[in-house]
mmCIF file of C-alpha atoms in Angstrom:
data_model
loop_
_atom_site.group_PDB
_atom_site.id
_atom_site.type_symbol
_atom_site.label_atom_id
_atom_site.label_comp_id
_atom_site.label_asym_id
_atom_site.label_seq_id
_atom_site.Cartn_x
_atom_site.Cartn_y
_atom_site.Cartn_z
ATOM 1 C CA UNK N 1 13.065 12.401 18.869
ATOM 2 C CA UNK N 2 14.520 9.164 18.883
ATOM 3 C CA UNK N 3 14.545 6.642 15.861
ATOM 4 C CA UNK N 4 13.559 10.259 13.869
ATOM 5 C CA UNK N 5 16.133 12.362 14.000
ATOM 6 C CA UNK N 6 19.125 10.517 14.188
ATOM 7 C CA UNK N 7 17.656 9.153 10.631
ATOM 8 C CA UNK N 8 17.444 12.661 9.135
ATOM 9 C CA UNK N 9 21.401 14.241 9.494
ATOM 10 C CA UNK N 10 21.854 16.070 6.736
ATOM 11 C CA UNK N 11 25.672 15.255 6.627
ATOM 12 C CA UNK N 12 24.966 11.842 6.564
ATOM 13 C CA UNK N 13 22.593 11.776 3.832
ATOM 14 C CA UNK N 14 24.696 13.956 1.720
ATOM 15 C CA UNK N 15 27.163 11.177 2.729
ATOM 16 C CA UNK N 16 25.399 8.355 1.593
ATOM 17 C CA UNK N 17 24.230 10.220 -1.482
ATOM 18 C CA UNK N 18 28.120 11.113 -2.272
ATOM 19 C CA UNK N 19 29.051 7.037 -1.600
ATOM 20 C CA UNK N 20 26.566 5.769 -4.261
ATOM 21 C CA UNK N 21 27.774 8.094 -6.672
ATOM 22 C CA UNK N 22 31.278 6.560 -5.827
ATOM 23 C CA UNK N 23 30.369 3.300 -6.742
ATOM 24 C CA UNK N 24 27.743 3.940 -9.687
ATOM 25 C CA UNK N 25 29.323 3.065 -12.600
ATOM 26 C CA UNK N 26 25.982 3.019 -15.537
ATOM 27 C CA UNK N 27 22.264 3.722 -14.752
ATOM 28 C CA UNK N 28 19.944 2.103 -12.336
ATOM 29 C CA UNK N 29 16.327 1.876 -11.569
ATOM 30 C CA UNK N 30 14.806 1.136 -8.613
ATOM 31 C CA UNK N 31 11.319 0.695 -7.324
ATOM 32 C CA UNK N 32 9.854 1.661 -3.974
ATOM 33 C CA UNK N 33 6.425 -0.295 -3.075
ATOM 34 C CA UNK N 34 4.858 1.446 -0.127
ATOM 35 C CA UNK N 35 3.349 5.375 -0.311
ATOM 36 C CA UNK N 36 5.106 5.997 2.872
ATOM 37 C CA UNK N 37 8.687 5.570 0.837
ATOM 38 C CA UNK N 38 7.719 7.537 -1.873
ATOM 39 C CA UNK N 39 6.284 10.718 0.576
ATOM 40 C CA UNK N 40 9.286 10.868 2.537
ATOM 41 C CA UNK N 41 11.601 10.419 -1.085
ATOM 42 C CA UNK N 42 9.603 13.502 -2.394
ATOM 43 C CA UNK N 43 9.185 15.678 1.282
ATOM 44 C CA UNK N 44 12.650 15.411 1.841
ATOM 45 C CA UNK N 45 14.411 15.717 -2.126
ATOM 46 C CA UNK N 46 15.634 12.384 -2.286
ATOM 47 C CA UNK N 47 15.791 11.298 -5.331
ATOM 48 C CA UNK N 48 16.776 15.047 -6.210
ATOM 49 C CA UNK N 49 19.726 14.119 -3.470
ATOM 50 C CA UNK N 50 21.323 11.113 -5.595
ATOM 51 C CA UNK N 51 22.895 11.243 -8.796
ATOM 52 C CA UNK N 52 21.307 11.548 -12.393
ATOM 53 C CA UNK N 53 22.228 7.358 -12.960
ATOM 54 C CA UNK N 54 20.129 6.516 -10.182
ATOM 55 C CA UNK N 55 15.686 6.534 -11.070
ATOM 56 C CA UNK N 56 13.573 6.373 -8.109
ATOM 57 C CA UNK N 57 10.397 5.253 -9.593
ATOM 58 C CA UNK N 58 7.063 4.754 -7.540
ATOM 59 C CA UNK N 59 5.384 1.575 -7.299
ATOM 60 C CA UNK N 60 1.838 0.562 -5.905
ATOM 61 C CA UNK N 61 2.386 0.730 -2.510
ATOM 62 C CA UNK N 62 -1.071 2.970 -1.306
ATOM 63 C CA UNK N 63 -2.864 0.080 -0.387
ATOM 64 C CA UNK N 64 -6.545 2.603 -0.726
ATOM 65 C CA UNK N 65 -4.857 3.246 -4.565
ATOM 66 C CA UNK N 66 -5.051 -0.093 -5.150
ATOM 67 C CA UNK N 67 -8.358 -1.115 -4.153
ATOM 68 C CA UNK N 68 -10.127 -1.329 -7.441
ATOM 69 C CA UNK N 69 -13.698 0.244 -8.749
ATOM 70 C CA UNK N 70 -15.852 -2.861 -8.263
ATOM 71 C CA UNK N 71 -15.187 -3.124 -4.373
ATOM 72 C CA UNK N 72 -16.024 0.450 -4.130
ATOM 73 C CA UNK N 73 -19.222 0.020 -6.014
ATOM 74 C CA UNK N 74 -20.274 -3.194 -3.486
ATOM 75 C CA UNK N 75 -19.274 -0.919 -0.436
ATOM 76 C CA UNK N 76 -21.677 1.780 -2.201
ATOM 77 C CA UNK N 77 -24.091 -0.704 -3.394
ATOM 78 C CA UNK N 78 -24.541 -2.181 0.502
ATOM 79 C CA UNK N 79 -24.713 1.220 2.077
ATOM 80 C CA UNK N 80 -27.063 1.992 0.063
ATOM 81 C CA UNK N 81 -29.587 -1.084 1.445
ATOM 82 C CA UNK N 82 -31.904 0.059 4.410
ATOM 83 C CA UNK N 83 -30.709 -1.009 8.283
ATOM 84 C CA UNK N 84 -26.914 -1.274 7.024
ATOM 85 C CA UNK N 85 -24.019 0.640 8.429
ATOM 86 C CA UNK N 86 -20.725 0.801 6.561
ATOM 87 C CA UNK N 87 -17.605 1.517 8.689
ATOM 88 C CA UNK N 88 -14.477 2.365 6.731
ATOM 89 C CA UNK N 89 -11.331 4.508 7.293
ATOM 90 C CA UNK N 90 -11.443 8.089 6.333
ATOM 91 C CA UNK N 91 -9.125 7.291 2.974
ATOM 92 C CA UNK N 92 -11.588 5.424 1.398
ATOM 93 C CA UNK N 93 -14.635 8.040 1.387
ATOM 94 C CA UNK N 94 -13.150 9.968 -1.750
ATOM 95 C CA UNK N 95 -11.649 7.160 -4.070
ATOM 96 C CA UNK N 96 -13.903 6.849 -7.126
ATOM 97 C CA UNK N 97 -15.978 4.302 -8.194
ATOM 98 C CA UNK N 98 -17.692 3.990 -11.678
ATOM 99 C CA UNK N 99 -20.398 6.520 -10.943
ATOM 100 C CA UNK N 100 -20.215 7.864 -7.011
ATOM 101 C CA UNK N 101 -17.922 7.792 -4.029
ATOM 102 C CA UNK N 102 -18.709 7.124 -0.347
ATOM 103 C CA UNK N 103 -18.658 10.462 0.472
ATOM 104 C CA UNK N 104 -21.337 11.080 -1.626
ATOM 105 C CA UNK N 105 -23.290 8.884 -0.782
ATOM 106 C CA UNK N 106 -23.113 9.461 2.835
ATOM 107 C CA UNK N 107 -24.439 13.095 1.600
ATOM 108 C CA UNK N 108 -27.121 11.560 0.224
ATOM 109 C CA UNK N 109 -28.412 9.764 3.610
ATOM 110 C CA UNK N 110 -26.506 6.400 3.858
ATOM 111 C CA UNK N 111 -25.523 5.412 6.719
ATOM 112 C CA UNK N 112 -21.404 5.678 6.434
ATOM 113 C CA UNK N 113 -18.842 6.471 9.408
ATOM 114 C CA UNK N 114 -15.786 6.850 9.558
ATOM 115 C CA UNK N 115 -13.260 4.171 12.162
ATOM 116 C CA UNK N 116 -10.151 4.824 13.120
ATOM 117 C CA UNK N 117 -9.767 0.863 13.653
ATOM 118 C CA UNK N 118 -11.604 -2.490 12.704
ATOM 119 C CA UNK N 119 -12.447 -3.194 16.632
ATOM 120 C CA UNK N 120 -14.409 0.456 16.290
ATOM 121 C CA UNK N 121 -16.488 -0.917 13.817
ATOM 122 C CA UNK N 122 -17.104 -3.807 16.711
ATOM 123 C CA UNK N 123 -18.413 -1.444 18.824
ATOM 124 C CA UNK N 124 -20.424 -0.209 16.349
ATOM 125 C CA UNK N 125 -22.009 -3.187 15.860
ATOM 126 C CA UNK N 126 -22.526 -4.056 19.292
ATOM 127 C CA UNK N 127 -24.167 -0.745 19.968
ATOM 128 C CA UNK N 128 -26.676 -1.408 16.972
ATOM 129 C CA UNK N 129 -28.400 -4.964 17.496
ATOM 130 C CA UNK N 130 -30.762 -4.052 15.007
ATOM 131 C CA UNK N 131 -28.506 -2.946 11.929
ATOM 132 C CA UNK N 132 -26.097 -4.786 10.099
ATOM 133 C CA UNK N 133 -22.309 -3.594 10.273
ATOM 134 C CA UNK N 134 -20.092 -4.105 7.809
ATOM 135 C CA UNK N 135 -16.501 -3.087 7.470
ATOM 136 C CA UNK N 136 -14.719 -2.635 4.749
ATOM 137 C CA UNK N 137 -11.358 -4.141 5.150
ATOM 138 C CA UNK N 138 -8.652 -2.688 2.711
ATOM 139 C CA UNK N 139 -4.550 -2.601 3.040
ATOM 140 C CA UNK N 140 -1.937 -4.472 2.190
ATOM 141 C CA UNK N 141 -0.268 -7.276 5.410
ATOM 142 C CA UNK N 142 0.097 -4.181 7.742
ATOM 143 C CA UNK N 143 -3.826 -3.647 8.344
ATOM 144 C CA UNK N 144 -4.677 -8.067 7.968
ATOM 145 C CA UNK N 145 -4.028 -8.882 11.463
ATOM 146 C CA UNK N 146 -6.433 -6.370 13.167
ATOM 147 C CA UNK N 147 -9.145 -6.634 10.308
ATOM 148 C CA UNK N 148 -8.528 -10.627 10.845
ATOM 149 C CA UNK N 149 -8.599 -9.987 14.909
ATOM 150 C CA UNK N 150 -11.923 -7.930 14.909
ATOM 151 C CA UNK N 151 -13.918 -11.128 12.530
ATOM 152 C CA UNK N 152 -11.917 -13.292 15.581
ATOM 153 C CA UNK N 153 -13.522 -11.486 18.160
ATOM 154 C CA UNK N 154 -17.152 -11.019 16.576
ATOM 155 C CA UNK N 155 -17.418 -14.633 16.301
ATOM 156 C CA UNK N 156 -16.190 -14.871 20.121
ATOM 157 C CA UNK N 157 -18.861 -12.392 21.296
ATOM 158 C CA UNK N 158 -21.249 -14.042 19.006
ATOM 159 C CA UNK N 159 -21.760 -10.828 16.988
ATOM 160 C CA UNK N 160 -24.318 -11.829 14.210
ATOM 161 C CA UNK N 161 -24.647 -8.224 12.894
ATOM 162 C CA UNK N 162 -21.178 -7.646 11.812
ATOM 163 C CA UNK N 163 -18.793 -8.641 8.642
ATOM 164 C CA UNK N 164 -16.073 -7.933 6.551
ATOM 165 C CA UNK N 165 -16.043 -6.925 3.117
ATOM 166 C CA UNK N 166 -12.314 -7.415 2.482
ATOM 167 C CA UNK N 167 -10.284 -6.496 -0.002
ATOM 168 C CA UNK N 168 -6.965 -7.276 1.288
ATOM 169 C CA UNK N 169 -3.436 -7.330 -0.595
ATOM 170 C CA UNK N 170 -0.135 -9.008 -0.647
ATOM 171 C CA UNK N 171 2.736 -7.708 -1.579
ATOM 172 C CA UNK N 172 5.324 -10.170 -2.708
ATOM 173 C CA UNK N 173 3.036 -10.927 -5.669
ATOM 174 C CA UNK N 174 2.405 -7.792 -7.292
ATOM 175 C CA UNK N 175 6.036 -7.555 -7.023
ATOM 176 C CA UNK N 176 6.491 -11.043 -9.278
ATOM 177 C CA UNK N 177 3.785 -9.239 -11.580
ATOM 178 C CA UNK N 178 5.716 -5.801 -11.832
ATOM 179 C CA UNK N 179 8.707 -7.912 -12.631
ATOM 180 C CA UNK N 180 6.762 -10.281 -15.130
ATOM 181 C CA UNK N 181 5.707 -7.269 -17.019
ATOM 182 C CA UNK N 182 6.575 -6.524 -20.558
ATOM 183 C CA UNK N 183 9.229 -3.448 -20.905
ATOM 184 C CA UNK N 184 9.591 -4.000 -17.227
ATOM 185 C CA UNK N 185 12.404 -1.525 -16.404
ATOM 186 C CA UNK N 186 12.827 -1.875 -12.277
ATOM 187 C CA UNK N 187 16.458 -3.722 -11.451
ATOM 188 C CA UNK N 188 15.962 -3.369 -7.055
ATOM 189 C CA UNK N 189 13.165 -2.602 -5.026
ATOM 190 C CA UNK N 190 13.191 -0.924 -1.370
ATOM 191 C CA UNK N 191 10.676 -3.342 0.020
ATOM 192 C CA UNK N 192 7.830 -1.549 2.593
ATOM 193 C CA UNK N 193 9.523 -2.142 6.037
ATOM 194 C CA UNK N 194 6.148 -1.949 7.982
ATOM 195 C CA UNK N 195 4.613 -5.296 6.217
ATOM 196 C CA UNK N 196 7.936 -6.964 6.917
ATOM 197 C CA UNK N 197 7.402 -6.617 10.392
ATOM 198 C CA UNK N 198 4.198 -9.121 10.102
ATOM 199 C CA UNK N 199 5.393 -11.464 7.812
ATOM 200 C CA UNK N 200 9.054 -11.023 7.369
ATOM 201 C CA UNK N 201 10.960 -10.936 4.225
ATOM 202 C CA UNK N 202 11.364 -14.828 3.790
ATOM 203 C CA UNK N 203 8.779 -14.814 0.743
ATOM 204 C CA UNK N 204 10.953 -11.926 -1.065
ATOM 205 C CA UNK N 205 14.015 -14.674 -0.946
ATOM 206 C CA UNK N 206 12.639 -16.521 -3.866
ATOM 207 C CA UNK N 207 11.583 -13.573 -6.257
ATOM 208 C CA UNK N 208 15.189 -11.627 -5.757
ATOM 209 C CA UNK N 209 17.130 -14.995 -6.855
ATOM 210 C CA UNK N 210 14.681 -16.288 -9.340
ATOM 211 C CA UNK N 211 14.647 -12.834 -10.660
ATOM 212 C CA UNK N 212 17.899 -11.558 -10.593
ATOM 213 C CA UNK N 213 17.149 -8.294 -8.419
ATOM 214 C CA UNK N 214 17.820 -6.928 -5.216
ATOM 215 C CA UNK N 215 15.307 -6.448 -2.740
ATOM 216 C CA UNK N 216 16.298 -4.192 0.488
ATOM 217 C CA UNK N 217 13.276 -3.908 3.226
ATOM 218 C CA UNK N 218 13.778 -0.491 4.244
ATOM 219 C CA UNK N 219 12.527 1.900 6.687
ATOM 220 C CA UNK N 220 10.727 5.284 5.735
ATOM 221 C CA UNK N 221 13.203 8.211 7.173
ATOM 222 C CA UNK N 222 15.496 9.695 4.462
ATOM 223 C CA UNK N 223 18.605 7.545 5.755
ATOM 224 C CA UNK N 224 16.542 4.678 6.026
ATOM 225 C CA UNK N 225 15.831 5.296 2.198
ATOM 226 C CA UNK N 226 19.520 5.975 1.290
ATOM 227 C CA UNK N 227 20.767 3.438 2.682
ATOM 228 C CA UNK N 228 18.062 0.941 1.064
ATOM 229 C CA UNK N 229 19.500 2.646 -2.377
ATOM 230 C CA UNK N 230 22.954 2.109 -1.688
ATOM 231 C CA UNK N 231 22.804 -1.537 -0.502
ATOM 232 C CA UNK N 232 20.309 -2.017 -4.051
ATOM 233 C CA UNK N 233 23.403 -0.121 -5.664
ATOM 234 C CA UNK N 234 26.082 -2.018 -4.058
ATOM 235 C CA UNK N 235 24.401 -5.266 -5.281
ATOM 236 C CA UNK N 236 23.394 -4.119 -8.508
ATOM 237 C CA UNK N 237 27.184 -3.361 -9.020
ATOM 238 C CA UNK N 238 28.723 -6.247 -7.689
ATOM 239 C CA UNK N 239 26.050 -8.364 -9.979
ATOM 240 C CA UNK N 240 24.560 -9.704 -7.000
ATOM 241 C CA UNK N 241 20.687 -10.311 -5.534
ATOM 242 C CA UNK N 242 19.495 -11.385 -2.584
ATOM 243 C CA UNK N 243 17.223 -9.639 -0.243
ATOM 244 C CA UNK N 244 18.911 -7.410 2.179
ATOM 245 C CA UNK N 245 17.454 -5.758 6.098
ATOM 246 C CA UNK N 246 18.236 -2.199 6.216
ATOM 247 C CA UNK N 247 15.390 -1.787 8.759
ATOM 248 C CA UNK N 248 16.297 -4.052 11.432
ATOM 249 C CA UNK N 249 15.216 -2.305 14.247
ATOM 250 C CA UNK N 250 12.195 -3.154 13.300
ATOM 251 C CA UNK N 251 11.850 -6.390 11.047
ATOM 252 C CA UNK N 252 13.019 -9.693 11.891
ATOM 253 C CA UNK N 253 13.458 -12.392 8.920
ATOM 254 C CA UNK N 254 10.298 -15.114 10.153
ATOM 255 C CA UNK N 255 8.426 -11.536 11.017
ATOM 256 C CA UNK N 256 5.516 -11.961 13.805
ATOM 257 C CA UNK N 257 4.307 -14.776 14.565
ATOM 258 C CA UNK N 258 1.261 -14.342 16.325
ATOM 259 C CA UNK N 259 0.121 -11.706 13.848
ATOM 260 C CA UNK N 260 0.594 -14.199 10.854
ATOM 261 C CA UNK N 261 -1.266 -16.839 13.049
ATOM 262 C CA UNK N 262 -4.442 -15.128 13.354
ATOM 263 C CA UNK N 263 -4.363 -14.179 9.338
ATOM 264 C CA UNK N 264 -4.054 -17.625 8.539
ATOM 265 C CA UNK N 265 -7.057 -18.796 11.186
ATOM 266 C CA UNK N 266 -9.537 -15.916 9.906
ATOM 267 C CA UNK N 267 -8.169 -15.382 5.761
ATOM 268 C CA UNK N 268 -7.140 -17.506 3.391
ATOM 269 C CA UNK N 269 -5.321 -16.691 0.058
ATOM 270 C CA UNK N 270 -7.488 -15.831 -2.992
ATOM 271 C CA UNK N 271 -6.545 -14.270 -6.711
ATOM 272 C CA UNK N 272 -7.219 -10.179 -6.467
ATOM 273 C CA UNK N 273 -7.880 -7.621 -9.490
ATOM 274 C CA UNK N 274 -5.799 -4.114 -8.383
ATOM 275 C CA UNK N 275 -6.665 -1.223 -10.059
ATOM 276 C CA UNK N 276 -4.291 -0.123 -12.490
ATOM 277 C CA UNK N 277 -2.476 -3.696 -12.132
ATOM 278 C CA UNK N 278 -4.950 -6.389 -12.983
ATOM 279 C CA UNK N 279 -5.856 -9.672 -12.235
ATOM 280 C CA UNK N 280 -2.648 -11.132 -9.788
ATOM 281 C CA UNK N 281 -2.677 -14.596 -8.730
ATOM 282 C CA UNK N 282 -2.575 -15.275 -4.973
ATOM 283 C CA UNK N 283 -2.830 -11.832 -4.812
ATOM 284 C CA UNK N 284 -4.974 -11.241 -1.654
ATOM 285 C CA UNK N 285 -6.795 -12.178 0.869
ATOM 286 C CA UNK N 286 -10.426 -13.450 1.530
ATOM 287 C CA UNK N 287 -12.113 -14.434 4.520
ATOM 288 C CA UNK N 288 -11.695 -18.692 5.158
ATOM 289 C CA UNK N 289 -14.357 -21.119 5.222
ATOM 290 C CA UNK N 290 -13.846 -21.279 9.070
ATOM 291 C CA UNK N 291 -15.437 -17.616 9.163
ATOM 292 C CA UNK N 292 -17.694 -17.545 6.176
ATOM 293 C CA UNK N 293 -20.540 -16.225 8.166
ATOM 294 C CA UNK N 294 -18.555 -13.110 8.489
ATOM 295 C CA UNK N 295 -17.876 -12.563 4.824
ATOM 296 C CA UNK N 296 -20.112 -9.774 3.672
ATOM 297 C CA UNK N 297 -19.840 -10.907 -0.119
ATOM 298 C CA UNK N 298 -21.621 -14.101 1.419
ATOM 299 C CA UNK N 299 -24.149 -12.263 2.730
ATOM 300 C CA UNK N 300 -24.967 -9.400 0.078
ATOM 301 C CA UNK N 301 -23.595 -11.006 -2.976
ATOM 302 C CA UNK N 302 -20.149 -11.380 -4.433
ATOM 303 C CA UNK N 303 -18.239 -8.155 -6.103
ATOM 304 C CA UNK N 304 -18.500 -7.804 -9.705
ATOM 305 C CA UNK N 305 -15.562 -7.559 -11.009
ATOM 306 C CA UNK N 306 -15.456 -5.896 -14.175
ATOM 307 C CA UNK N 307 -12.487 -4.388 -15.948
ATOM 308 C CA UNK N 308 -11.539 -0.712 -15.477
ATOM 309 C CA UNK N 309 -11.861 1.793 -18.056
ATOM 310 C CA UNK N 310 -9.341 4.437 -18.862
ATOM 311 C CA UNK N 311 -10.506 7.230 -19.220
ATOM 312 C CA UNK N 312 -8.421 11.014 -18.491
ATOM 313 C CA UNK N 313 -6.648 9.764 -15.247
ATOM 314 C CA UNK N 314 -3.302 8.011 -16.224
ATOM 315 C CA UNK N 315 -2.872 6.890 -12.283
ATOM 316 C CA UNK N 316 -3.053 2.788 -13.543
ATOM 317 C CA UNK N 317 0.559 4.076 -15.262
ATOM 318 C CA UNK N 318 1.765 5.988 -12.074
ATOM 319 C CA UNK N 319 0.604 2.644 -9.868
ATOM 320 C CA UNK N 320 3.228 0.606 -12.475
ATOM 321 C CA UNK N 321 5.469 3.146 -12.193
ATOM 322 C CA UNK N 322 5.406 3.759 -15.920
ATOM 323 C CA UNK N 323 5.103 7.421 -15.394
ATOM 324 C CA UNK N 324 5.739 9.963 -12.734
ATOM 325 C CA UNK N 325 3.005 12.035 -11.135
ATOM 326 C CA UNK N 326 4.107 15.320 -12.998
ATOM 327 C CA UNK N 327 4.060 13.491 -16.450
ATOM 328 C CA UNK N 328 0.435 13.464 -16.555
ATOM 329 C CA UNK N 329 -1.304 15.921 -18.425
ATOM 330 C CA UNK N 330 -3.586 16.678 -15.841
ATOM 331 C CA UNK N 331 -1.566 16.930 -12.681
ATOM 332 C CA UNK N 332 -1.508 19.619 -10.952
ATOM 333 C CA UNK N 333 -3.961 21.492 -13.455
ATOM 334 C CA UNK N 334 -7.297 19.965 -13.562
ATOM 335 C CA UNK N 335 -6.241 17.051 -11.272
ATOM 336 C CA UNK N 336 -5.518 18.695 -7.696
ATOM 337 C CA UNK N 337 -6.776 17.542 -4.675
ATOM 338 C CA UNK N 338 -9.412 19.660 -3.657
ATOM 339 C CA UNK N 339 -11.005 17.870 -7.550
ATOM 340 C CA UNK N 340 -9.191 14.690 -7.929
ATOM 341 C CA UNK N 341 -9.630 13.286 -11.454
ATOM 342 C CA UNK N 342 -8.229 9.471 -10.009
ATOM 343 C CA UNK N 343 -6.843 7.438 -6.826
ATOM 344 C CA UNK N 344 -3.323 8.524 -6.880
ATOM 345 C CA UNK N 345 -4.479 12.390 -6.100
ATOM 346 C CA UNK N 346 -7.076 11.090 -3.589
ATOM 347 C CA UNK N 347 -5.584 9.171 -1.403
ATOM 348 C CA UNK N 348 -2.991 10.900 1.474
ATOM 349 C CA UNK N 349 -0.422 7.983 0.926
ATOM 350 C CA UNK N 350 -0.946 8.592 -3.130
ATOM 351 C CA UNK N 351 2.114 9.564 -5.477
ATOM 352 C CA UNK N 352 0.324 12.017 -6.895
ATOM 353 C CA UNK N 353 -0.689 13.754 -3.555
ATOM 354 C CA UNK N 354 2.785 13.442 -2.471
ATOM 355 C CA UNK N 355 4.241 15.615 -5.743
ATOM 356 C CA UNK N 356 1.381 17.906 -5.655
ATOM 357 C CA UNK N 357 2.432 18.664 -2.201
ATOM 358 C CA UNK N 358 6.175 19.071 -2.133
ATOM 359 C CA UNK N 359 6.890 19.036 -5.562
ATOM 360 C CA UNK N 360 3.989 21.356 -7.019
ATOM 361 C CA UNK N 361 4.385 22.937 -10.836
ATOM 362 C CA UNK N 362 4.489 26.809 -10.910
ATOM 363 C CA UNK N 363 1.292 27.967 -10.806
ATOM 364 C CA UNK N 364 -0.349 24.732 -10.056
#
C-alpha cells in the first residue's frame, strides 16, 4: 500500500535505529504529542527498537484524554434537559465525568447518538425542527475546521436548532506549558504531523528557539517516527534547535489556508483547563462573537469549571508524561478496558489503551 509500506521496512528501521545509536553520545528524552505517535511507537516496538540513552515518553496528544470533567458534566447536564439531542463521536460516550458518563446516560433514556462527523449532527438537526441539537465539539486543530464548517453552514441554512458545545485545543501551547513545568525533563518533541497540515509548524518556530529544543513534525508510520528521533537526536547532539519537517508529504510550513480561514471566521482563541494539565493560556478555542448564537454555553449556561480531583487513576501523570502507562498501580489489573478506572484506558487513541494492547503485563 503506498505511503504504508514503504514506511514500515524492517531493514530500514533497524537502520535508522543502528544510526542514532552512532551518534548518541549521553541520554535523551523526547516527547511525542499526538496518541497516534505513541500507538504506532508501542504496536510496532519502537522505543524497544532504539537504544537504552534514548526515552520515548508520551505526551497529551488524545485530544478525548484531554477534554476535562466539567465539559463532560455540561454535555451530561444538557442531555439530560427534555427536547435536546446530543451528537458526539463514539470516543466520548465512556470518558468519565464526576459522577456518570454519556453512555450511561443514554441507558438511562437521554437522547445521545453517536456522528461520525459534525455535518451529521447537521442533518440531525435539520431532520428534528422541534428539538434542539447540540454537538459536542472536542479535538485538538485536526477536528476545528469541520466543527467550525458545520456552525458556518447552520447559520447559512438558517438552522436555529443547532450549536456547538466546544471544547477545542491547541497544541503549541500545552507544549510551552509542558516545557514551563517544574522538573520538566523533555529535551525534543515529535510534533503531531496531522495538525501541521492545518496550521503548519510556523507557531512551533518560536517555542524551539526560545526554548532551546528541537521540534520535528513527524508522520505516524514507524520510519516516520525514527526518523523524527534521529533528526531530534542529530540536533540535540550538535546543540542545535529549530523545528524540523520529517513529514513533508504531507505538511507544508504556512499549512492550509482555507482550513485556518474558516477557524478564524467561526472560533476565536480563549484560555482552556485540560484534564491532567490545568489551566493553559490561549489554550483553545471558543466559538466568536460573529457566531454566538451557535454557542451552546450561551444558550444552556457556561461550563463550570471546577478543579479535578485525584483520586486512584494516575492518568493526569501519564498525560504529562511523568509516568508510563505500566507504572501505575492499577494498569492492567483493576484498570483494563472492558472497566476503565480513567481517560487514558478509555479512550482508543489513549496511552494506556495502547500498552494494554501491545504491551500487556503477564496475566493482565
Amino acid at each position: 500500500m503506498k505511503y504504508r509500506d514503504e514506511y514500515r521496512t524492517p531493514d530500514a528501521a533497524r537502520g535508522y535505529a543502528d544510526t542514532i545509536a552512532r551518534i548518541t553520545t549521553r541520554p535523551w528524552t523526547l516527547m511525542e504529542v499526538c496518541g497516534g505517535q505513541t500507538h504506532a511507537i508501542v504496536r510496532f516496538g519502537i522505543d524497544q527498537l532504539l537504544p537504552e540513552t534514548i526515552s520515548l515518553i508520551h505526551g497529551p496528544g488524545c485530544p478525548v484524554c484531554v477534554t476535562p470533567i466539567a465539559y463532560i458534566d455540561k454535555a451530561l447536564e444538557i442531555a439530560g434537559l427534555p427536547g435536546v439531542i446530543l451528537c458526539t463521536f463514539g470516543d466520548m460516550l465512556r470518558v468519565p465525568g464526576t459522577h456518570s458518563d454519556l453512555s450511561a446516560a443514554r441507558a438511562r433514556g437521554a437522547d445521545i447518538r453517536v456522528v461520525y462527523s459534525p455535518l451529521e449532527a447537521l442533518t440531525v438537526a435539520r431532520e428534528n425542527p422541534g428539538d434542539e441539537v447540540v454537538f459536542f465539539a472536542v479535538g485538538f486543530e485536526t477536528t476545528a475546521p469541520a466543527n467550525a464548517m458545520a456552525v458556518y453552514q447552520a447559520e447559512r441554512a438558517g438552522l436555529e436548532n443547532f450549536s456547538v458545545l466546544v471544547s477545542q485545543v491547541l497544541v503549541p501551547p500545552a507544549i510551552r506549558a509542558l516545557l514551563d513545568r517544574p522538573g520538566n525533563q523533555v529535551q525534543g518533541f515529535l510534533a503531531a504531523g496531522h495538525v501541521c497540515t492545518i496550521t503548519g509548524y510556523e507557531a512551533y518556530e518560536p517555542i524551539a528557539r526560545e526554548h532551546g529544543v528541537p521540534i520535528v513534525v513527524t508522520g505516524f508510520e514507524p520510519l516516520d517516527i525514527l526518523e523524527g528521533v534521529y533528526r531530534c537526536v542529530r540536533q540535540l547532539e550538535k546543540g542545535e534547535s529549530c523545528v524540523e519537517n520529517q513529514y513533508s508529504r504531507a505538511v507544508r510550513r504556512p499549512g492550509n489556508a482555507m482550513a485556518q480561514h474558516v477557524m478564524q471566521a467561526v472560533f476565536q482563541m480563549v484560555p482552556r483547563q485540560w484534564r491532567g494539565m490545568g489551566d493553559i493560556p490561549a489554550s483553545g478555542l471558543g466559538v466568536s462573537l460573529a457566531y454566538r448564537s451557535f454557542d451552546a454555553e450561551a444558550r444552556f449556561g457556561t461550563v463550570n469549571g471546577e478543579a479535578e480531583t485525584q483520586g486512584e487513576c494516575l492518568s493526569g501523570a501519564v498525560l504529562r508524561g511523568e509516568i508510563r502507562p505500566d507504572q501505575c498501580p492499577a494498569f492492567g489489573t483493576r484498570c483494563t478496558p472492558e472497566r476503565p478506572l480513567g481517560v487514558t484506558m478509555v479512550s482508543e487513541e489513549g496511552a494506556c489503551a495502547a500498552y494494554y494492547r501491545y504491551r500487556r503485563p503477564a496475566g493482565g
